Amino acid sequence: MANSKYEYVKSFEVDDEIMLPNTIIVRVHARDFCRFSEMHEFEKPNDKKALELMNECANAVLEQFPDVIFSYGFSDEYSFIFKKETKFYQRRGSKILSLIVSFFSSTYVTKWRAILPQKDLKCAPSFRARVICCASMEVLQACLLWRQNECHTNNQYNTCLWQLIKSGKSKEEAQATLRGSLKQDKNELLYQCFNINYKKDIPEMFRQGTCTLKTEVEDIVKYKDDGSPVKRTRRKVLRVHSENIASKRFWKEKSCLSKEELDQFCEDLNKTRPEYVKSFQYESRLMLSTWIVVRIDGCHFHRFSEIHEFEKPNDAQALNLMNACAVAVLEEFRDVIFAYGVSDEYSFVLKKDSQLYQRCASEIVSSIVSFFSSTYTMRWNEFFPQKEMKRLPYFDGRAVCYPSNEIIKDYLAWRQVDCHINNHYNTCFWLLVKSGKSKSEAQNDLKGTQTPEKNEILDRLTGILNYYDTLPPMFCLGSSIFWDKETKMVDNEEGATGKSRRVVVVGHCNIIETGFWEAHPEILDEKVDRFKSVQMANVKSTPNGPAIHSAIFRLSGAESEGSATPIDLTGDGPHERPVGAKKAKGRRKGKGASSDAQSESQFIQQATLSANVASLTQLYTLYFTGGGTPEEKQSLWSTIQNMKIPMGLPPDAPPS
Ligand code: GTP
Ligand code: MG
């Protein structure tokens, strides 16, 4: 396959493999937990049920991912430790952390009802995650000590703080009382003022955190004829609270670490070197002044869609659910200015000057992927009221920087070309299968077919002329989501006027052609064409301006509701795709070249023609209904006439 014109954008993706001998730790912690816990009235300083929920999520992670050998958590955080030699997703940092945080988030939502049945989950919980690399066992030991010390210090402080507040002090007064106090002073204060013996009266889970680990247990599966038992070893998730999870003694009794690994642990570690802590807190930042794209992709969605009996090749409800989650992302993360989605993937574009999490890649990726996953899980019933969710959805994510407007548009074009090519192939494939062919027969039938042959197959099987063009635009063009002005007619004393507000809209537009970006220059903060904006302003001020404006808005391809977009994909579109190939992925997967250069250019030609027709209609509307000076009108007229020449349309008689 020839490389697509747009596939060069893949070269902006950078490798983030975590090299051996580093042990990988993924540390997950709640995002904006203060607000979340207040909203759900969690007890302070510790809510037993909320902690249990966190522990249950950790259990689920350990059960789901065999390479995670143990974890440690307290308050709103959990650290997951991978076995040293793990090959999980080729040790790619963003992939690993996003999968863990995504699965954790979906689990949090699903287990909420069982653990907190009396409370409604009022908003989507989300977690941030980062990878901590431990170059040696000594560093791993130091990291465990660091987290457990933090657990102890925070818990002791918060126990005092909330006791003081409950006794009548304001938060500020309580903080002032505790300022500069040592560990011993706090224990004294608790004992003297509140009759609390910190060690005895405060539950272990609050003071020491929770270690969740896998151990091997022997089960008796049956008995032989002679009565002797047949045993099988099984890995079981175990939960323990221990005073010192960094001690060699603690790990000696567990089977998580090998003898050689444990030999490298110090006998008694009680201080963490500051340079180690600095390395645990290190985060790489994304380059300044570049568009950041966070692309997320459903993990094993092939299986997920089969289990939930999604319609093939496109399930409108499943896609609508993806879109609803993406809308929620735009509303939650104001730096996300555009999103494009197809199948089980979504690309979120963050503005160039975004300072979200100081541009720390893992924080940005994890927050978005986590929020998306918990929203997907929370809103499942709304979109599938008749279907029980049988498996947890989870997504991987990555962040890539694109330095210019041209390149970010090419990136989005790459995804849209891929959407179209996959959709054309899959539509043919599943119609052939539904007609009675086996999957391999269908593959053979499609081998080497070009667009006209595929269209012929579609028309023959359905008995509908140009069947492909009758498909919903959401299937052929994917979904684009962005902020736009919505104009509503409201009645007041002077009559009807248009009132506008900013809303997130979902459109199924051609984003390859320049027309879309010209109609929405504000998305990528591009210079507005002054002439066009003057014309647009004039249209809006005519008596039926808002109606015309919204018609133009529609013609330019963006709609707030998912209805048809005037993009014509008839004729020689792109429609070749390697047999058996899945959709294009990032470059690490090496299965990217799914779009054929020739098909792609045909698609662009076709899309350009349809977009030109739309633009022409728009310009005529502007000419006949808009204002403007005679010079501007003259210039607009020439533009219209010049546009018609390459389209093979005859010129108009000069207007009277
Ligand atoms: P990984 O992403 O590598 O974990 O694999 P995956 O199984 O998620 O496959 P991939 O992301 O390459 O492709 C997405 C898959 O999701 C498609 O191949 C389909 O099997 C499935 N899928 C996505 N959307 C739909 C849909 O609307 N209907 C059906 N039936 N399946 C869908
Ligand atoms: Mg996938």
XYZ file of C-alpha atoms and ligand atoms in Angstrom:
689
model
C 0.000 0.000 0.000
C 1.187 3.437 -0.822
C 1.526 5.757 2.091
C -1.334 8.182 2.439
C -0.636 11.855 1.932
C -1.513 12.439 5.564
C 0.296 9.591 7.208
C 3.395 11.709 7.722
C 1.628 13.095 10.810
C 2.409 9.819 12.564
C 6.050 10.849 12.711
C 5.130 13.405 15.388
C 4.382 10.598 17.805
C 7.271 9.960 20.152
C 8.363 6.710 21.737
C 7.845 6.497 25.454
C 9.126 3.035 26.218
C 10.235 2.571 29.812
C 13.538 0.768 29.588
C 14.679 -2.096 31.719
C 15.759 -2.479 34.497
C 13.188 0.059 35.651
C 10.307 -1.274 37.670
C 7.116 0.469 36.556
C 4.743 1.969 39.086
C 1.507 3.647 38.020
C 0.280 6.054 40.647
C -3.393 6.960 40.341
C -4.927 9.776 42.381
C -8.315 11.443 42.301
C -8.764 14.643 40.365
C -10.450 17.456 42.245
C -11.254 15.084 45.095
C -12.099 17.860 47.518
C -15.085 18.919 45.405
C -16.047 15.315 44.673
C -15.986 14.271 48.335
C -17.956 17.317 49.422
C -20.547 16.746 46.721
C -20.992 13.174 47.943
C -20.753 14.069 51.619
C -17.862 11.762 52.414
C -16.961 11.622 56.066
C -13.910 13.583 57.121
C -11.028 12.935 57.390
C -11.672 9.356 56.221
C -14.761 7.816 54.757
C -14.609 4.073 55.318
C -16.934 3.275 52.438
C -15.084 5.517 50.017
C -11.829 3.793 50.980
C -13.425 0.403 50.543
C -14.476 1.452 47.071
C -10.897 2.432 46.251
C -9.699 -0.937 47.568
C -12.256 -2.779 45.463
C -11.041 -0.940 42.381
C -7.473 -1.933 43.195
C -8.594 -5.560 43.508
C -10.213 -5.361 40.105
C -7.030 -3.911 38.564
C -4.930 -6.722 40.028
C -7.353 -9.308 38.713
C -7.558 -7.737 35.262
C -3.855 -7.133 34.644
C -1.680 -10.151 35.506
C 1.531 -8.120 35.356
C 0.479 -5.889 38.249
C 1.846 -7.771 41.217
C 0.850 -5.563 44.122
C -0.523 -2.172 44.972
C -0.599 0.260 47.829
C -3.239 2.893 48.482
C -4.611 5.362 50.981
C -7.014 8.290 50.901
C -7.727 9.061 47.216
C -4.674 7.389 45.698
C -3.360 3.993 44.656
C 0.023 2.881 43.319
C 0.240 -0.203 41.114
C 3.534 -2.033 40.891
C 4.314 -4.084 37.790
C 6.569 -7.109 37.779
C 10.061 -6.015 36.890
C 10.389 -7.721 33.510
C 6.886 -6.855 32.314
C 6.350 -6.626 28.559
C 2.883 -5.154 29.001
C 2.174 -3.110 25.839
C 5.880 -3.054 25.044
C 6.432 -1.030 28.229
C 4.954 2.117 26.642
C 4.393 4.622 29.427
C 1.271 6.441 28.225
C -0.419 3.231 27.116
C 0.189 1.560 30.469
C -0.896 4.447 32.634
C -3.971 5.228 30.564
C -5.209 1.633 30.559
C -4.823 1.352 34.314
C -6.473 4.679 35.113
C -9.257 4.036 32.623
C -10.063 0.599 33.997
C -9.853 1.947 37.551
C -12.331 4.736 36.689
C -14.867 2.433 35.033
C -14.644 0.095 38.008
C -15.175 2.977 40.436
C -18.472 3.818 38.723
C -19.699 0.222 38.502
C -18.887 -0.659 42.090
C -20.250 2.585 43.513
C -23.817 1.348 43.846
C -22.889 -1.832 45.709
C -20.634 -0.056 48.198
C -22.443 3.251 48.594
C -26.062 2.231 47.875
C -27.574 5.154 49.727
C -25.705 7.742 47.657
C -26.279 8.800 44.070
C -23.180 9.231 41.977
C -23.687 12.849 40.992
C -20.801 13.443 38.627
C -18.233 11.450 36.705
C -15.278 10.665 38.969
C -11.889 11.105 37.378
C -8.321 10.282 38.298
C -4.910 11.516 37.289
C -2.074 9.087 36.842
C 1.659 9.132 36.320
C 4.374 6.584 35.870
C 7.126 6.301 38.454
C 10.278 4.507 37.326
C 12.355 2.663 39.886
C 15.778 1.842 38.520
C 16.632 -0.557 41.349
C 14.993 -2.425 44.217
C 16.453 0.117 46.596
C 14.544 2.838 44.752
C 11.335 0.787 44.791
C 11.725 0.334 48.522
C 12.254 4.074 48.927
C 9.136 4.775 46.898
C 6.999 2.540 49.096
C 8.378 4.238 52.179
C 7.693 7.670 50.647
C 4.027 6.843 49.993
C 3.455 5.230 53.364
C 5.098 8.130 55.208
C 2.809 10.466 53.277
C -0.182 8.358 54.336
C 0.829 8.545 57.961
C 1.673 12.280 57.971
C -1.498 13.271 56.139
C -3.748 11.093 58.195
C -2.353 12.246 61.502
C -2.646 15.900 60.447
C -6.170 15.488 59.084
C -7.335 13.562 62.145
C -6.208 16.480 64.328
C -7.576 19.101 61.963
C -11.076 17.601 61.821
C -11.187 16.944 65.554
C -10.403 20.612 66.126
C -13.034 21.689 63.604
C -15.637 19.370 65.140
C -14.828 20.896 68.530
C -15.859 24.308 67.239
C -12.754 25.869 65.667
C -12.838 27.369 62.202
C -10.672 25.694 59.559
C -8.195 28.589 59.707
C -7.978 28.407 63.505
C -7.432 24.652 63.383
C -4.702 25.069 60.764
C -3.039 27.749 62.890
C -3.086 25.450 65.949
C -1.319 22.715 64.001
C 1.247 24.944 62.282
C 4.780 23.781 63.073
C 3.621 20.904 65.298
C 5.641 17.697 65.341
C 4.373 14.136 65.144
C 4.604 13.779 68.897
C 2.743 17.068 69.501
C -0.146 15.861 67.387
C -0.387 12.572 69.236
C -0.395 14.560 72.502
C -3.071 16.917 71.245
C -5.323 14.033 70.218
C -4.846 12.338 73.559
C -5.118 15.401 75.798
C -7.955 17.206 74.054
C -9.969 14.396 72.525
C -9.023 11.328 74.496
C -7.866 9.627 71.289
C -4.961 7.214 71.312
C -3.844 7.625 67.704
C -2.351 4.149 67.335
C -5.076 2.288 69.179
C -8.221 4.164 68.325
C -7.701 5.037 64.664
C -8.321 2.078 62.315
C -5.287 0.541 60.632
C -6.713 1.198 57.191
C -6.669 4.951 57.849
C -3.245 5.048 59.487
C -1.327 2.545 57.396
C -3.122 2.449 54.098
C -3.930 -0.766 52.278
C -1.645 -3.143 50.486
C -3.432 -5.232 47.881
C -1.361 -8.078 46.544
C -1.481 -11.385 44.774
C -0.503 -14.517 46.587
C -0.567 -18.114 45.524
C -3.101 -20.308 47.273
C -3.704 -24.000 46.864
C -7.236 -25.149 46.163
C -8.382 -28.749 46.422
C -10.194 -29.311 43.134
C -11.202 -32.954 43.679
C -10.252 -36.163 45.467
C -8.705 -39.190 43.814
C -10.209 -42.651 44.282
C -7.726 -43.346 47.045
C -8.964 -40.256 48.864
C -5.865 -38.140 48.241
C -6.601 -34.536 47.233
C -5.854 -33.034 43.788
C -4.558 -29.524 44.335
C -4.250 -26.573 41.990
C -2.469 -23.335 42.752
C -4.372 -20.157 42.111
C -3.415 -16.524 42.462
C -5.589 -14.782 44.963
C -5.886 -11.095 45.681
C -5.219 -10.404 49.326
C -5.617 -7.224 51.325
C -3.314 -6.364 54.211
C -2.633 -3.403 56.451
C 0.898 -3.210 57.683
C 2.854 -0.667 59.633
C 5.842 -0.795 57.334
C 5.274 -1.924 53.784
C 8.820 -0.880 52.893
C 10.405 -3.357 55.283
C 12.146 -6.489 54.078
C 10.341 -8.464 56.763
C 6.929 -7.599 55.318
C 7.783 -8.843 51.837
C 9.551 -11.985 53.022
C 6.212 -13.541 53.861
C 4.655 -12.632 50.512
C 5.325 -14.221 47.158
C 5.254 -11.011 45.106
C 8.976 -10.348 44.925
C 11.620 -12.921 44.049
C 14.390 -13.830 46.466
C 16.957 -11.980 44.335
C 14.775 -8.889 44.287
C 14.210 -9.024 47.991
C 17.924 -9.485 48.653
C 18.395 -5.988 47.280
C 16.039 -4.469 49.873
C 17.757 -2.789 52.849
C 17.097 -4.430 56.162
C 15.637 -1.316 57.756
C 14.951 1.699 55.637
C 13.624 4.670 57.517
C 14.569 7.671 55.388
C 13.959 8.436 51.733
C 16.720 10.253 49.881
C 15.404 13.620 48.626
C 16.846 13.022 45.149
C 14.745 9.870 44.876
C 11.608 11.769 45.853
C 12.491 14.352 43.218
C 12.697 11.614 40.611
C 9.327 10.193 41.725
C 7.775 13.587 41.150
C 9.392 14.193 37.773
C 7.024 14.747 34.852
C 7.852 15.449 31.227
C 6.093 18.439 29.730
C 4.717 18.845 26.239
C 6.322 21.405 23.981
C 5.027 24.947 24.325
C 2.962 26.630 21.597
C 1.945 23.420 19.886
C -1.496 21.884 19.448
C -1.833 18.938 21.790
C -3.885 15.981 20.617
C -4.995 13.390 23.131
C -6.125 10.357 21.180
C -7.978 7.688 23.081
C -8.962 4.279 21.748
C -11.186 1.556 23.200
C -9.250 -1.435 24.447
C -10.393 -4.761 22.930
C -13.523 -3.102 21.577
C -13.777 -5.829 19.023
C -14.703 -8.118 21.906
C -16.645 -5.450 23.798
C -18.884 -4.770 20.793
C -19.507 -8.478 20.231
C -20.455 -9.135 23.843
C -22.880 -6.222 23.783
C -24.214 -7.154 20.360
C -23.488 -3.858 18.678
C -24.896 -3.585 15.199
C -22.341 -4.208 12.485
C -20.497 -2.382 11.129
C -21.910 0.704 12.872
C -24.056 0.880 15.937
C -25.627 4.338 16.038
C -26.325 4.169 19.780
C -22.766 3.105 20.574
C -21.477 6.014 18.505
C -23.947 8.406 20.136
C -22.672 7.298 23.543
C -19.079 7.974 22.446
C -20.214 11.415 21.223
C -22.013 12.190 24.485
C -18.821 11.392 26.412
C -16.775 13.591 24.091
C -19.241 16.480 24.565
C -18.811 16.022 28.330
C -15.022 16.199 27.880
C -15.294 19.536 26.036
C -17.549 20.898 28.750
C -15.272 19.681 31.544
C -11.873 20.571 30.053
C -12.203 24.049 28.609
C -8.808 23.853 26.907
C -10.149 21.148 24.574
C -11.321 23.107 21.563
C -12.153 20.365 19.094
C -12.753 16.638 19.072
C -13.041 14.148 16.270
C -14.353 10.641 16.795
C -14.875 7.476 14.847
C -15.543 3.870 15.901
C -13.975 3.372 19.362
C -11.540 6.275 19.143
C -11.622 9.984 19.850
C -9.029 12.705 19.271
C -9.182 15.722 21.553
C -7.374 18.866 20.449
C -6.158 21.191 23.194
C -5.478 24.820 22.412
C -1.930 25.807 21.574
C -1.359 27.918 24.662
C -3.002 25.445 27.045
C -1.416 25.357 30.484
C -3.531 22.442 31.681
C -1.473 20.622 34.345
C 1.518 22.718 33.225
C 1.389 20.645 30.016
C 2.402 17.449 31.848
C 1.612 14.740 29.338
C 0.591 11.990 31.735
C -1.686 14.234 33.792
C -3.457 15.515 30.689
C -3.862 12.087 29.089
C -4.941 10.347 32.282
C -7.504 12.985 33.290
C -9.174 12.928 29.890
C -9.137 9.165 29.467
C -10.353 8.644 33.033
C -13.178 11.175 32.733
C -14.213 9.704 29.380
C -14.255 6.150 30.766
C -16.296 6.945 33.849
C -18.746 9.006 31.777
C -19.111 6.113 29.319
C -19.861 3.726 32.176
C -22.227 6.130 33.933
C -24.237 6.938 30.837
C -24.415 3.437 29.380
C -28.014 2.865 30.575
C -29.195 6.071 28.996
C -28.117 4.807 25.566
C -28.704 1.088 26.119
C -31.650 0.869 28.524
C -32.277 -2.750 27.530
C -28.685 -3.932 27.701
C -26.791 -4.812 30.809
C -23.133 -3.788 30.741
C -21.334 -7.120 30.870
C -17.727 -5.986 30.543
C -16.038 -2.822 31.658
C -15.116 -0.389 28.922
C -11.607 1.005 29.075
C -9.445 3.078 26.793
C -5.812 3.754 26.098
C -4.527 7.244 25.435
C -1.543 9.196 24.214
C -0.633 12.849 23.737
C 1.054 14.145 20.605
C 2.098 17.715 19.774
C 1.539 19.255 16.341
C 3.361 22.498 15.666
C 1.188 24.273 13.069
C -2.404 24.717 11.958
C -1.670 22.958 8.674
C -0.298 19.921 10.457
C -3.123 19.664 12.967
C -5.607 19.853 10.074
C -3.648 17.127 8.287
C -3.790 15.041 11.440
C -7.579 15.352 11.539
C -7.773 14.685 7.795
C -5.755 11.500 8.357
C -8.311 10.279 10.865
C -11.249 11.193 8.613
C -9.800 9.498 5.535
C -9.311 6.420 7.681
C -12.904 6.605 8.915
C -14.259 6.740 5.395
C -12.096 3.966 3.988
C -12.854 1.640 6.899
C -16.539 2.395 6.715
C -16.812 1.703 2.999
C -14.963 -1.578 3.330
C -16.848 -2.669 6.454
C -20.247 -1.781 4.982
C -19.511 -4.049 1.996
C -18.031 -6.761 4.166
C -20.987 -7.049 6.551
C -23.579 -6.854 3.794
C -21.824 -9.757 2.063
C -21.805 -11.697 5.337
C -25.483 -10.893 5.949
C -26.229 -12.120 2.420
C -24.976 -15.557 3.434
C -21.251 -15.492 2.629
C -18.682 -16.655 5.127
C -16.226 -14.075 6.463
C -13.393 -15.433 4.334
C -15.595 -15.489 1.224
C -16.540 -11.881 1.863
C -12.856 -10.995 2.256
C -12.037 -12.726 -1.005
C -14.858 -10.964 -2.831
C -13.489 -7.626 -1.715
C -9.852 -8.394 -2.437
C -8.466 -5.820 -4.872
C -11.810 -4.106 -5.424
C -11.855 -0.411 -6.156
C -14.568 2.096 -5.344
C -16.906 1.445 -8.290
C -16.857 -2.311 -7.688
C -17.587 -1.824 -4.014
C -20.443 0.531 -4.817
C -21.738 -1.985 -7.310
C -21.696 -4.709 -4.645
C -23.571 -2.424 -2.250
C -26.193 -1.438 -4.833
C -26.684 -5.052 -5.924
C -27.062 -6.404 -2.395
C -29.449 -3.718 -1.231
C -31.288 -3.013 -4.469
C -30.774 0.686 -3.778
C -29.040 2.885 -6.305
C -26.052 4.700 -4.774
C -26.692 2.943 -1.481
C -23.508 4.239 0.101
C -24.773 7.812 -0.168
C -27.870 6.942 1.801
C -25.860 6.002 4.887
C -25.956 8.403 7.846
C -23.134 10.977 7.630
C -22.036 9.964 11.128
C -20.922 6.600 9.724
C -19.096 7.999 6.684
C -17.627 11.193 8.104
C -17.247 10.509 11.826
C -18.218 13.127 14.405
C -16.720 16.558 14.983
C -17.367 18.347 18.240
C -16.656 21.974 19.021
C -17.989 25.095 20.680
C -20.214 27.272 18.563
C -22.763 30.010 18.857
C -26.346 28.877 18.995
C -28.891 31.478 17.982
C -32.328 31.184 19.501
C -35.299 33.315 18.569
C -36.840 34.947 21.612
C -39.847 37.236 21.799
C -39.523 40.553 23.531
C -41.376 43.863 23.404
C -39.756 44.951 20.137
C -40.590 41.650 18.434
C -38.523 38.557 17.770
C -34.760 38.810 18.119
C -31.926 36.304 17.978
C -30.138 35.547 21.249
C -26.946 33.585 21.077
C -24.934 31.579 23.571
C -21.970 29.229 23.262
C -22.817 25.545 23.139
C -20.974 22.379 22.271
C -22.189 21.102 18.906
C -21.838 17.699 17.273
C -21.484 17.733 13.506
C -20.700 15.207 10.835
C -18.737 17.453 8.551
C -16.015 17.214 5.985
C -12.982 18.425 7.917
C -10.517 17.555 5.166
C -11.603 20.335 2.883
C -10.761 23.922 3.815
C -14.425 25.042 3.758
C -15.090 23.785 7.251
C -12.111 25.615 8.730
C -12.952 28.783 6.810
C -16.454 28.670 8.201
C -15.109 28.176 11.740
C -11.891 30.180 11.953
C -12.312 30.610 15.692
C -11.694 26.916 16.420
C -8.021 27.029 15.517
C -7.819 30.713 16.315
C -7.207 31.564 12.675
C -7.409 35.015 11.180
C -10.965 35.763 10.208
C -11.369 36.827 6.601
C -12.547 40.384 7.190
C -14.591 40.521 4.036
C -16.438 37.319 4.804
C -17.081 38.342 8.376
C -18.467 41.716 7.239
C -20.785 39.874 4.900
C -21.798 37.472 7.628
C -22.474 40.313 10.031
C -24.633 41.982 7.376
C -26.612 38.813 6.806
C -27.268 38.547 10.501
C -28.595 42.087 10.688
C -31.230 41.627 7.929
C -34.806 41.011 9.165
C -34.635 37.253 8.654
C -30.910 37.242 9.413
C -30.778 34.580 12.138
C -32.656 32.105 9.949
C -30.325 32.705 6.987
C -27.323 32.557 9.260
C -28.341 29.210 10.619
C -28.926 27.969 7.053
C -25.385 29.028 6.173
C -24.164 27.415 9.344
C -25.808 24.200 8.199
C -24.416 24.495 4.707
C -20.941 24.837 6.112
C -21.372 21.400 7.580
C -21.827 21.870 11.313
C -25.058 20.946 12.990
C -26.014 20.707 16.567
C -28.160 17.666 15.971
C -26.891 14.646 14.096
C -28.704 15.134 10.815
C -27.596 14.966 7.211
C -24.723 17.079 6.011
C -24.613 18.038 2.328
C -21.445 16.172 1.519
C -21.688 14.028 -1.555
C -19.499 10.971 -1.697
C -20.814 9.470 -4.910
C -18.603 8.374 -7.745
C -15.001 7.351 -7.441
C -14.404 7.768 -3.765
C -11.617 6.074 -1.923
C -12.715 2.706 -1.070
C -9.715 0.443 -1.141
C -8.494 -1.122 2.005
C -6.142 -3.995 2.652
C -8.014 -7.191 3.166
C -8.155 -8.245 6.764
C -6.467 -5.085 7.972
C -7.919 -3.342 10.965
C -8.213 0.374 11.184
C -5.069 2.496 11.196
C -3.281 2.825 14.490
C -0.399 4.813 15.841
C 2.982 3.990 14.459
C 4.029 1.638 17.232
C 1.489 -0.892 16.093
C 2.906 -0.870 12.579
C -0.464 -1.457 10.990
C -1.022 2.088 9.880
C -1.048 2.163 6.096
C -4.709 1.453 5.629
C -5.509 4.359 3.343
C -4.629 4.102 -0.250
C -3.136 7.266 -1.749
C -5.193 7.076 -4.945
C -8.450 6.414 -3.115
C -7.656 9.183 -0.752
C -7.097 11.753 -3.473
C -10.348 10.691 -5.149
C -12.129 11.140 -1.849
C -10.634 14.587 -1.399
C -11.568 15.585 -4.960
C -15.120 14.443 -4.429
C -15.391 16.068 -1.045
C -13.890 19.279 -2.409
C -16.463 19.362 -5.195
C -19.334 18.927 -2.764
C -17.881 21.475 -0.411
C -17.512 23.888 -3.342
C -21.166 23.469 -4.188
C -21.983 24.226 -0.568
C -19.677 27.272 -0.585
C -21.185 28.515 -3.827
C -24.683 28.293 -2.398
C -23.429 30.137 0.629
C -21.865 32.887 -1.474
C -25.039 33.338 -3.544
C -27.003 33.669 -0.321
C -24.545 36.266 0.875
C -24.718 38.167 -2.386
C -28.474 38.349 -2.620
C -29.324 38.821 1.036
C -26.253 40.440 2.565
C -25.301 44.100 2.648
C -21.848 45.483 1.908
C -20.471 48.307 -0.179
C -20.772 48.185 -4.016
C -17.027 47.287 -4.145
C -17.517 44.410 -1.767
C -20.518 43.196 -3.757
C -18.530 43.406 -6.969
C -15.678 41.452 -5.425
C -18.086 38.802 -4.147
C -19.666 38.491 -7.603
C -16.222 37.919 -9.184
C -15.416 35.305 -6.548
C -18.597 33.421 -7.422
C -17.862 33.538 -11.151
C -14.245 32.426 -10.639
C -15.355 29.520 -8.488
C -17.674 28.271 -11.201
C -14.947 27.959 -13.868
C -13.056 24.910 -12.455
C -16.398 23.314 -11.617
C -17.381 23.494 -15.314
C -20.425 25.683 -14.638
C -21.477 28.455 -17.051
C -21.052 32.065 -15.883
C -24.113 34.043 -14.740
C -25.466 37.047 -16.546
C -24.374 40.226 -14.701
C -26.923 41.157 -12.017
C -29.163 44.062 -12.783
P -7.285 -2.506 20.503
O -7.699 -1.085 20.298
O -5.939 -2.781 19.916
O -7.412 -2.972 21.898
O -8.274 -3.435 19.625
P -9.829 -3.263 19.363
O -10.478 -4.585 19.507
O -10.405 -2.140 20.166
O -9.880 -2.909 17.820
P -9.663 -1.526 17.078
O -9.497 -0.416 18.057
O -8.613 -1.712 16.060
O -11.040 -1.337 16.310
C -12.231 -1.052 16.971
C -13.143 -2.233 16.931
O -14.304 -1.959 17.702
C -13.678 -2.521 15.540
O -12.823 -3.353 14.829
C -14.998 -3.172 15.829
O -14.813 -4.558 16.036
C -15.424 -2.555 17.138
N -16.448 -1.492 16.914
C -16.291 -0.159 17.030
N -17.455 0.482 16.747
C -18.346 -0.472 16.448
C -19.727 -0.444 16.082
O -20.374 0.601 15.970
N -20.332 -1.650 15.839
C -19.646 -2.821 15.947
N -20.286 -3.958 15.696
N -18.362 -2.870 16.302
C -17.711 -1.721 16.541
Mg -9.684 -0.152 20.012
